[in-house]
Short mmCIF file of C-alpha atoms in Angstrom, two decimals:
data_model
loop_
_atom_site.label_atom_id
_atom_site.label_comp_id
_atom_site.label_asym_id
_atom_site.label_seq_id
_atom_site.Cartn_x
_atom_site.Cartn_y
_atom_site.Cartn_z
CA MET A 1 -33.98 -11.92 12.06
CA THR A 2 -30.89 -14.15 11.87
CA ALA A 3 -28.80 -13.52 8.78
CA PRO A 4 -28.47 -16.51 6.46
CA THR A 5 -25.19 -18.39 6.18
CA LEU A 6 -23.00 -16.92 3.46
CA ALA A 7 -21.96 -19.40 0.77
CA VAL A 8 -18.51 -18.69 -0.66
CA ASP A 9 -16.76 -20.36 -3.56
CA PHE A 10 -13.17 -19.24 -2.98
CA GLY A 11 -11.54 -20.32 -6.21
CA THR A 12 -8.03 -20.34 -7.61
CA SER A 13 -9.04 -18.05 -10.48
CA ASN A 14 -12.49 -16.70 -9.54
CA SER A 15 -14.60 -16.41 -6.39
CA ALA A 16 -18.31 -15.95 -5.77
CA ALA A 17 -20.79 -15.55 -2.91
CA ALA A 18 -24.49 -16.35 -2.55
CA ILE A 19 -27.30 -16.72 -0.02
CA MET A 20 -30.75 -18.26 0.08
CA VAL A 21 -33.67 -15.83 -0.07
CA ASP A 22 -37.27 -17.12 0.01
CA GLY A 23 -36.11 -20.58 -0.98
CA LYS A 24 -34.09 -19.41 -3.97
CA VAL A 25 -30.40 -18.84 -4.56
CA ARG A 26 -29.38 -15.21 -4.71
CA ARG A 27 -25.89 -14.54 -6.01
CA LEU A 28 -24.29 -11.47 -4.48
CA GLN A 29 -22.50 -9.13 -6.85
CA LEU A 30 -19.07 -8.60 -5.37
CA GLU A 31 -18.29 -6.30 -8.28
CA ALA A 32 -20.73 -4.21 -10.27
CA GLY A 33 -22.48 -6.25 -12.94
CA ALA A 34 -20.69 -9.53 -12.21
CA ASP A 35 -21.56 -12.74 -10.38
CA THR A 36 -17.89 -13.64 -9.95
CA LEU A 37 -14.79 -11.88 -8.71
CA PRO A 38 -11.29 -12.63 -10.04
CA THR A 39 -9.31 -14.07 -7.14
CA ALA A 40 -6.54 -11.55 -7.57
CA VAL A 41 -4.99 -8.79 -5.47
CA PHE A 42 -2.79 -5.79 -6.14
CA LEU A 43 -0.63 -4.36 -3.37
CA PRO A 44 0.56 -0.83 -4.21
CA SER A 45 4.23 -0.13 -3.56
CA ASP A 46 3.37 3.07 -1.70
CA GLY A 47 1.52 1.11 0.98
CA GLY A 48 -1.93 2.15 -0.25
CA PRO A 49 -5.02 -0.01 0.23
CA MET A 50 -5.06 -3.45 -1.36
CA LEU A 51 -7.10 -3.75 -4.55
CA ILE A 52 -8.96 -6.94 -5.43
CA GLY A 53 -10.69 -8.47 -8.42
CA ARG A 54 -10.90 -6.47 -11.62
CA GLN A 55 -9.50 -3.39 -9.90
CA ALA A 56 -6.35 -5.42 -9.23
CA GLU A 57 -6.17 -6.49 -12.88
CA THR A 58 -6.64 -2.88 -14.02
CA ALA A 59 -3.81 -1.68 -11.77
CA LEU A 60 -1.56 -4.32 -13.31
CA THR A 61 -2.43 -3.57 -16.93
CA GLU A 62 -2.11 0.20 -16.38
CA GLY A 63 1.40 -0.25 -15.05
CA ASP A 64 0.85 0.91 -11.48
CA GLU A 65 3.75 0.31 -9.11
CA GLY A 66 3.00 -2.63 -6.86
CA ARG A 67 2.69 -6.41 -6.52
CA TYR A 68 -0.02 -8.34 -8.39
CA MET A 69 -0.87 -11.80 -7.08
CA ARG A 70 -3.17 -14.53 -8.36
CA ALA A 71 -3.77 -18.24 -7.65
CA LEU A 72 -3.31 -17.68 -3.93
CA LYS A 73 -5.40 -20.76 -3.15
CA SER A 74 -2.72 -23.00 -4.63
CA VAL A 75 -0.31 -22.06 -1.81
CA LEU A 76 -2.63 -23.25 1.00
CA GLY A 77 -1.05 -26.00 3.08
CA THR A 78 2.53 -25.14 2.06
CA PRO A 79 5.25 -23.41 4.12
CA LEU A 80 5.16 -20.51 1.63
CA PHE A 81 1.67 -19.62 2.87
CA HIS A 82 3.03 -18.46 6.24
CA GLU A 83 6.43 -17.20 5.11
CA SER A 84 6.87 -13.48 5.79
CA ARG A 85 8.30 -11.45 2.89
CA MET A 86 8.48 -7.87 1.70
CA ILE A 87 5.29 -7.57 -0.36
CA GLY A 88 3.75 -4.28 -1.36
CA GLY A 89 6.04 -2.12 0.73
CA ARG A 90 5.92 -4.09 3.99
CA ARG A 91 6.54 -7.52 5.44
CA ARG A 92 3.58 -9.87 5.26
CA ALA A 93 2.70 -13.48 4.54
CA ILE A 94 0.33 -14.81 1.90
CA SER A 95 -1.94 -15.85 4.79
CA ASP A 96 -2.30 -12.15 5.66
CA ILE A 97 -3.19 -11.34 2.06
CA VAL A 98 -5.82 -14.12 1.82
CA THR A 99 -7.32 -12.92 5.11
CA ALA A 100 -7.53 -9.37 3.80
CA LEU A 101 -9.10 -10.61 0.56
CA LEU A 102 -11.74 -12.61 2.44
CA ALA A 103 -12.43 -9.63 4.70
CA GLN A 104 -13.12 -7.47 1.65
CA LEU A 105 -15.28 -10.23 0.14
CA LYS A 106 -17.27 -10.41 3.39
CA LEU A 107 -17.77 -6.65 3.47
CA ARG A 108 -18.89 -6.52 -0.16
CA ALA A 109 -21.29 -9.41 0.39
CA GLU A 110 -22.77 -7.66 3.43
CA LEU A 111 -23.25 -4.45 1.48
CA ALA A 112 -24.89 -6.33 -1.39
CA ALA A 113 -27.21 -8.28 0.92
CA ASP A 114 -27.76 -5.52 3.51
CA ALA A 115 -27.00 -8.08 6.22
CA ARG A 116 -24.18 -9.08 8.54
CA PHE A 117 -22.70 -12.54 8.07
CA SER A 118 -21.24 -14.47 10.99
CA HIS A 119 -21.33 -17.94 9.44
CA VAL A 120 -19.84 -19.12 6.17
CA LEU A 121 -20.10 -22.34 4.16
CA SER A 122 -17.04 -22.50 1.94
CA GLY A 123 -16.34 -24.77 -0.97
CA ARG A 124 -13.16 -26.76 -0.97
CA PRO A 125 -11.66 -29.22 -3.44
CA VAL A 126 -11.93 -32.89 -2.60
CA HIS A 127 -8.16 -32.68 -2.08
CA PHE A 128 -6.13 -29.48 -1.92
CA HIS A 129 -3.09 -31.77 -2.16
CA SER A 130 -3.92 -35.17 -3.60
CA SER A 131 -0.59 -36.82 -2.76
CA ASP A 132 -0.05 -35.57 0.81
CA ALA A 133 -2.77 -36.09 3.43
CA GLY A 134 -0.98 -33.98 6.01
CA ARG A 135 -0.58 -31.03 3.67
CA ASP A 136 -4.20 -31.48 2.55
CA ALA A 137 -5.44 -31.19 6.14
CA GLN A 138 -3.17 -28.20 6.73
CA ALA A 139 -4.62 -26.45 3.69
CA GLU A 140 -8.15 -26.63 5.11
CA ALA A 141 -6.87 -25.47 8.49
CA ASP A 142 -5.09 -22.55 6.79
CA LEU A 143 -8.25 -21.50 4.96
CA ARG A 144 -10.38 -21.87 8.09
CA SER A 145 -7.98 -19.63 10.01
CA CYS A 146 -8.18 -16.99 7.29
CA TYR A 147 -11.99 -16.99 7.35
CA LEU A 148 -12.00 -16.60 11.14
CA ALA A 149 -9.39 -13.84 11.01
CA ALA A 150 -11.52 -12.11 8.34
CA GLY A 151 -14.39 -11.78 10.82
CA PHE A 152 -16.51 -14.93 10.51
CA GLU A 153 -17.46 -16.68 13.75
CA SER A 154 -17.93 -20.17 12.31
CA VAL A 155 -16.74 -21.90 9.16
CA ALA A 156 -18.00 -25.08 7.50
CA PHE A 157 -16.71 -26.72 4.33
CA MET A 158 -18.28 -28.73 1.54
CA ALA A 159 -16.57 -30.50 -1.36
CA GLU A 160 -17.01 -28.45 -4.52
CA PRO A 161 -18.25 -31.21 -6.86
CA GLU A 162 -20.84 -32.21 -4.26
CA ALA A 163 -22.05 -28.62 -4.11
CA ALA A 164 -22.20 -28.53 -7.90
CA ALA A 165 -24.26 -31.72 -7.83
CA LEU A 166 -26.91 -29.98 -5.70
CA ALA A 167 -27.10 -27.11 -8.17
CA THR A 168 -27.17 -29.18 -11.33
CA SER A 169 -29.03 -32.38 -10.39
CA GLY A 170 -32.58 -33.20 -9.51
CA THR A 171 -34.20 -30.26 -11.24
CA ASP A 172 -35.41 -32.46 -14.10
CA GLY A 173 -36.76 -35.21 -11.83
CA LEU A 174 -34.70 -37.93 -13.50
CA SER A 175 -33.50 -40.88 -11.44
CA GLU A 176 -30.04 -41.73 -12.70
CA LEU A 177 -26.32 -41.87 -12.00
CA ARG A 178 -24.31 -38.83 -13.01
CA MET A 179 -20.66 -37.93 -12.90
CA ILE A 180 -19.80 -34.35 -11.90
CA VAL A 181 -16.59 -33.24 -13.61
CA ASP A 182 -15.40 -30.03 -11.94
CA ILE A 183 -12.21 -28.66 -13.52
CA GLY A 184 -11.16 -25.52 -11.69
CA GLY A 185 -8.12 -23.31 -11.74
CA GLY A 186 -6.02 -25.43 -9.41
CA THR A 187 -7.77 -28.75 -8.87
CA SER A 188 -9.95 -31.26 -10.69
CA ASP A 189 -12.77 -32.89 -8.72
CA PHE A 190 -15.17 -35.66 -9.59
CA SER A 191 -18.30 -37.04 -7.93
CA VAL A 192 -20.62 -39.87 -8.85
CA VAL A 193 -24.11 -38.89 -7.68
CA ARG A 194 -27.49 -40.56 -7.77
CA THR A 195 -30.36 -38.20 -8.55
CA GLY A 196 -34.02 -38.81 -7.95
CA PRO A 197 -37.28 -37.32 -6.70
CA HIS A 198 -35.91 -37.13 -3.16
CA GLY A 199 -32.78 -35.19 -4.01
CA VAL A 200 -29.15 -36.00 -4.63
CA GLU A 201 -27.05 -38.74 -3.05
CA VAL A 202 -23.28 -38.53 -3.35
CA VAL A 203 -21.99 -42.04 -4.02
CA ALA A 204 -18.26 -41.23 -4.15
CA SER A 205 -15.91 -38.32 -4.74
CA HIS A 206 -12.30 -38.03 -5.83
CA GLY A 207 -9.97 -35.19 -6.66
CA ILE A 208 -6.48 -34.37 -7.91
CA ARG A 209 -4.25 -31.31 -7.75
CA LEU A 210 -4.45 -30.40 -11.41
CA GLY A 211 -6.35 -27.55 -13.04
CA GLY A 212 -6.41 -24.67 -15.46
CA THR A 213 -3.30 -23.00 -14.07
CA ASP A 214 -1.42 -26.26 -14.69
CA PHE A 215 -2.70 -26.24 -18.27
CA ASP A 216 -1.36 -22.71 -18.62
CA GLN A 217 2.01 -23.77 -17.25
CA ALA A 218 2.30 -26.74 -19.61
CA ILE A 219 1.40 -24.60 -22.64
CA SER A 220 3.80 -21.88 -21.54
CA MET A 221 6.69 -24.29 -21.05
CA ALA A 222 6.09 -26.01 -24.39
CA HIS A 223 5.43 -22.96 -26.55
CA ALA A 224 6.11 -19.59 -24.89
CA MET A 225 9.23 -20.16 -22.82
CA PRO A 226 11.46 -21.26 -25.74
CA ALA A 227 11.14 -17.66 -26.96
CA PHE A 228 12.80 -16.63 -23.68
CA GLY A 229 15.63 -19.14 -23.73
CA LEU A 230 14.20 -22.46 -22.55
CA GLY A 231 15.80 -25.26 -24.53
CA GLY A 232 18.88 -23.18 -25.30
CA GLN A 233 22.49 -23.99 -24.54
CA LEU A 234 25.20 -22.42 -22.38
CA ARG A 235 28.98 -22.35 -22.80
CA ARG A 236 30.88 -23.66 -19.81
CA THR A 237 32.86 -21.16 -17.75
CA PHE A 238 35.72 -23.64 -17.68
CA GLY A 239 36.30 -26.46 -20.10
CA ASP A 240 34.71 -27.55 -23.34
CA GLY A 241 31.19 -28.65 -24.14
CA LEU A 242 27.78 -27.09 -23.70
CA LEU A 243 25.18 -27.19 -20.94
CA PRO A 244 21.38 -26.88 -21.23
CA VAL A 245 19.73 -23.74 -19.92
CA PRO A 246 18.25 -24.67 -16.48
CA ARG A 247 14.47 -25.15 -16.40
CA ALA A 248 13.67 -24.09 -12.81
CA LEU A 249 13.38 -20.35 -13.41
CA PHE A 250 11.11 -20.90 -16.42
CA SER A 251 8.92 -23.26 -14.42
CA ASP A 252 8.41 -20.59 -11.75
CA LEU A 253 7.77 -17.91 -14.40
CA ALA A 254 5.08 -20.16 -15.91
CA THR A 255 3.40 -20.67 -12.51
CA TRP A 256 0.90 -17.97 -11.53
CA ALA A 257 1.54 -18.18 -7.79
CA MET A 258 5.34 -18.00 -8.12
CA ILE A 259 5.69 -15.07 -10.51
CA PRO A 260 5.79 -12.30 -7.85
CA PHE A 261 8.68 -13.97 -6.05
CA LEU A 262 10.98 -13.80 -9.09
CA TYR A 263 11.36 -10.03 -8.99
CA THR A 264 14.59 -9.93 -7.01
CA ARG A 265 18.15 -8.79 -7.56
CA GLU A 266 19.21 -12.42 -7.19
CA THR A 267 17.06 -13.44 -10.16
CA GLU A 268 18.31 -10.53 -12.24
CA ARG A 269 21.92 -11.55 -11.55
CA ALA A 270 21.16 -15.17 -12.42
CA VAL A 271 19.62 -14.19 -15.75
CA ALA A 272 22.53 -11.86 -16.55
CA ASP A 273 24.90 -14.77 -15.98
CA LEU A 274 22.84 -16.94 -18.34
CA VAL A 275 23.02 -14.24 -21.02
CA ARG A 276 26.82 -14.07 -20.70
CA HIS A 277 27.17 -17.80 -21.27
CA ALA A 278 24.40 -18.28 -23.84
CA VAL A 279 25.11 -19.65 -27.28
CA GLN A 280 22.08 -17.62 -28.43
CA PRO A 281 21.78 -14.65 -26.05
CA LEU A 282 18.72 -12.89 -27.57
CA PRO A 283 16.01 -15.13 -26.04
CA LEU A 284 17.61 -14.85 -22.61
CA GLN A 285 17.89 -11.09 -23.01
CA ARG A 286 14.09 -11.14 -23.44
CA LEU A 287 13.89 -13.10 -20.21
CA GLY A 288 15.98 -10.45 -18.52
CA ALA A 289 13.57 -7.76 -19.72
CA VAL A 290 10.61 -9.71 -18.33
CA ILE A 291 12.23 -9.88 -14.89
CA GLU A 292 13.56 -6.31 -14.90
CA HIS A 293 10.28 -4.74 -15.99
CA ARG A 294 8.09 -7.19 -14.06
CA LEU A 295 6.23 -8.50 -17.07
CA GLY A 296 5.71 -12.04 -15.80
CA HIS A 297 1.96 -11.63 -15.46
CA ASP A 298 1.75 -10.05 -18.91
CA LEU A 299 3.36 -13.22 -20.22
CA ALA A 300 0.99 -15.43 -18.21
CA PHE A 301 -2.09 -13.57 -19.43
CA ALA A 302 -0.84 -13.85 -23.02
CA VAL A 303 -0.57 -17.63 -22.62
CA GLU A 304 -4.05 -17.78 -21.09
CA ARG A 305 -5.53 -15.77 -23.97
CA GLY A 306 -3.73 -18.01 -26.46
CA LYS A 307 -5.18 -21.09 -24.76
CA ILE A 308 -8.70 -19.69 -25.01
CA ALA A 309 -8.23 -18.81 -28.70
CA ALA A 310 -6.79 -22.24 -29.52
CA ASN A 311 -9.62 -23.98 -27.67
CA ALA A 312 -12.09 -22.03 -29.79
CA ALA A 313 -10.15 -23.15 -32.88
CA LYS A 314 -9.78 -19.55 -34.01
CA ALA A 315 -7.87 -19.04 -37.25
CA GLY A 316 -4.39 -17.73 -36.54
CA ALA A 317 -4.59 -18.50 -32.82
CA CYS A 318 -1.32 -17.63 -31.12
CA ILE A 319 0.37 -16.48 -27.96
CA ASP A 320 0.72 -12.76 -28.59
CA LEU A 321 3.82 -11.53 -26.77
CA GLY A 322 3.75 -8.06 -28.32
CA GLY A 323 3.45 -6.50 -24.88
CA ILE A 324 6.94 -7.81 -24.14
CA GLU A 325 8.55 -7.33 -27.54
CA ARG A 326 6.88 -5.66 -30.48
CA GLY A 327 5.70 -8.19 -33.07
CA LEU A 328 6.65 -11.27 -31.04
CA THR A 329 4.09 -14.08 -31.41
CA VAL A 330 4.11 -17.86 -31.03
CA PRO A 331 1.62 -19.98 -33.06
CA LEU A 332 -0.74 -22.09 -30.93
CA SER A 333 -3.24 -24.25 -32.77
CA ALA A 334 -5.67 -26.58 -31.01
CA GLY A 335 -3.48 -29.51 -32.07
CA LEU A 336 -0.32 -27.96 -30.63
CA MET A 337 -2.11 -27.12 -27.40
CA ASN A 338 -3.60 -30.58 -27.01
CA ALA A 339 -0.21 -32.16 -27.63
CA ALA A 340 1.26 -30.11 -24.78
CA LEU A 341 -1.61 -31.19 -22.51
CA ALA A 342 -1.66 -34.87 -23.51
CA PRO A 343 0.04 -36.15 -20.31
CA MET A 344 -2.49 -34.24 -18.22
CA CYS A 345 -5.36 -35.72 -20.19
CA VAL A 346 -4.15 -39.18 -19.20
CA THR A 347 -4.09 -38.07 -15.55
CA LEU A 348 -7.64 -36.70 -15.78
CA ARG A 349 -8.94 -39.84 -17.45
CA THR A 350 -7.32 -41.99 -14.77
CA ALA A 351 -8.93 -39.87 -12.05
CA MET A 352 -12.36 -40.39 -13.59
CA TYR A 353 -11.85 -44.16 -13.60
CA GLU A 354 -10.69 -43.98 -9.98
CA THR A 355 -13.89 -42.12 -9.07
CA LEU A 356 -15.96 -44.87 -10.66
CA PHE A 357 -13.90 -47.45 -8.77
CA HIS A 358 -14.58 -45.71 -5.45
CA ALA A 359 -18.28 -45.56 -6.35
CA LYS A 360 -18.27 -49.25 -7.30
CA VAL A 361 -20.22 -48.57 -10.48
CA PRO A 362 -19.30 -49.38 -14.11
CA ALA A 363 -18.72 -46.54 -16.56
CA GLY A 364 -21.67 -47.75 -18.63
CA SER A 365 -24.08 -47.02 -15.78
CA ILE A 366 -23.39 -43.28 -15.90
CA SER A 367 -26.27 -41.62 -17.72
CA ALA A 368 -24.99 -38.05 -17.69
CA ILE A 369 -21.73 -36.13 -17.36
CA VAL A 370 -22.09 -32.69 -15.77
CA LEU A 371 -19.28 -30.29 -16.66
CA VAL A 372 -18.49 -27.63 -14.04
CA GLY A 373 -15.69 -25.09 -13.58
CA GLY A 374 -14.07 -22.63 -15.92
CA SER A 375 -11.55 -25.08 -17.34
CA SER A 376 -14.29 -27.62 -18.10
CA MET A 377 -15.10 -25.47 -21.13
CA MET A 378 -11.98 -26.79 -22.85
CA SER A 379 -12.98 -29.22 -25.58
CA LEU A 380 -10.40 -31.79 -24.47
CA ILE A 381 -12.17 -32.09 -21.08
CA GLU A 382 -15.42 -33.06 -22.74
CA ALA A 383 -13.56 -35.49 -24.99
CA GLU A 384 -11.87 -37.20 -22.05
CA ALA A 385 -15.14 -37.49 -20.11
CA ARG A 386 -16.93 -38.94 -23.14
CA SER A 387 -14.11 -41.45 -23.63
CA VAL A 388 -14.70 -42.77 -20.10
CA CYS A 389 -18.51 -42.72 -20.00
CA LEU A 390 -19.35 -43.65 -23.58
CA ALA A 391 -23.12 -43.93 -23.08
CA ALA A 392 -23.53 -40.70 -21.13
CA ARG A 393 -24.97 -37.47 -22.44
CA VAL A 394 -23.17 -34.23 -21.54
CA ILE A 395 -24.80 -31.50 -19.46
CA TRP A 396 -23.13 -28.09 -19.45
CA SER A 397 -23.77 -26.32 -16.17
CA GLU A 398 -23.22 -22.70 -15.15
CA ALA A 399 -19.46 -23.17 -15.29
CA PHE A 400 -18.47 -20.37 -12.94
CA THR A 401 -21.41 -20.35 -10.50
CA ALA A 402 -22.67 -23.93 -10.12
CA VAL A 403 -20.51 -24.47 -7.03
CA VAL A 404 -21.63 -21.33 -5.21
CA ASP A 405 -25.26 -22.04 -6.14
CA GLY A 406 -24.96 -25.52 -4.64
CA LEU A 407 -23.26 -24.17 -1.53
CA ALA A 408 -26.12 -21.73 -1.04
CA LEU A 409 -28.62 -24.58 -1.34
CA ALA A 410 -26.59 -26.55 1.20
CA THR A 411 -26.77 -23.74 3.76
CA THR A 412 -30.41 -24.66 4.37
CA ARG A 413 -29.20 -28.04 5.65
CA LEU A 414 -26.95 -26.27 8.15
CA SER A 415 -29.78 -24.08 9.40
CA ASP A 416 -31.98 -27.17 9.89
CA LYS A 417 -29.47 -28.78 12.25
CA PRO A 418 -30.22 -28.41 15.98
#
């Protein structure tokens, strides 16, 4: 018996795998008791085997010596993806790490399904890079190469919002126009689809390079990084007057994919120089401690937890930085968070209108908005979608698994082809 095609949603923050069994989607547990796997790796300094998923997160939180990496998908299509560096005790490129991650995912899927998989249908954003067609094409080529190097013989791709449309449309038999709003960790994708008794027709799709990790960065820059010196002033080495503390290092520290590359002697020297010239040295001394003790991911996780608490409108929501300095917290209400994200909301709203333009349909003709992706659970996403499609009702899908479910359904189309 020929093994089914493996459906893989390789996400910026989480990944999942599924197959079709007896006409139904079967999600494969890549970790015990979970339908999704954090897209994270930990490379021990002693050269031991790479850990993935929650094991990688545990190694980080328990203080094991090594390199933790997350948001690897965001580097696809960039020179950094193939750049060889000392990572986890030996020279390797991020492409090697993604290949190893996909190889482990393949093995776990095969163990869960008791089958060997030669063919994979992978999700991909509408655009990996929305402003650079060449880099966008290179990103897909990079990911294809990693799948092949991981042991798959053939690789096909499907746009993630179109996969989500298959999983979330048509089950109720309604004939209508819907907009799929898929806000992931690194990209935001939109599709206008027509549902009916004969299935789902994709009318138009559009995507932008903006997602949950960008939300984290904006919140971190606005609210967390000032506690580490952003916005401070420096005395000149020669002459009078003051200079602003440079933003570049803070921007990298607030970016999941860049954090591991800050742990260098060069960065430590740069921060020490900032401390020497600082009008207020304490915040920059905290920054020095973050770099020296490799606490960048602790800071990023604290911002992410603060975002989740603020979105839930929890009383006393804050960014708890106690893991970096005892008692250090930064208030983060829903209002403060939304203010930091306001420019991104404008970008998302514009992208929705552009999707409608490509589909050549008015906003008033959309009967339903389908929210997909982990970041779609933020209340501001629903608010922006409702502001565009005023007459539409909102359908909440399986945020983390709608894409992989749709990919699994789409594998039957591949098997039907001659």
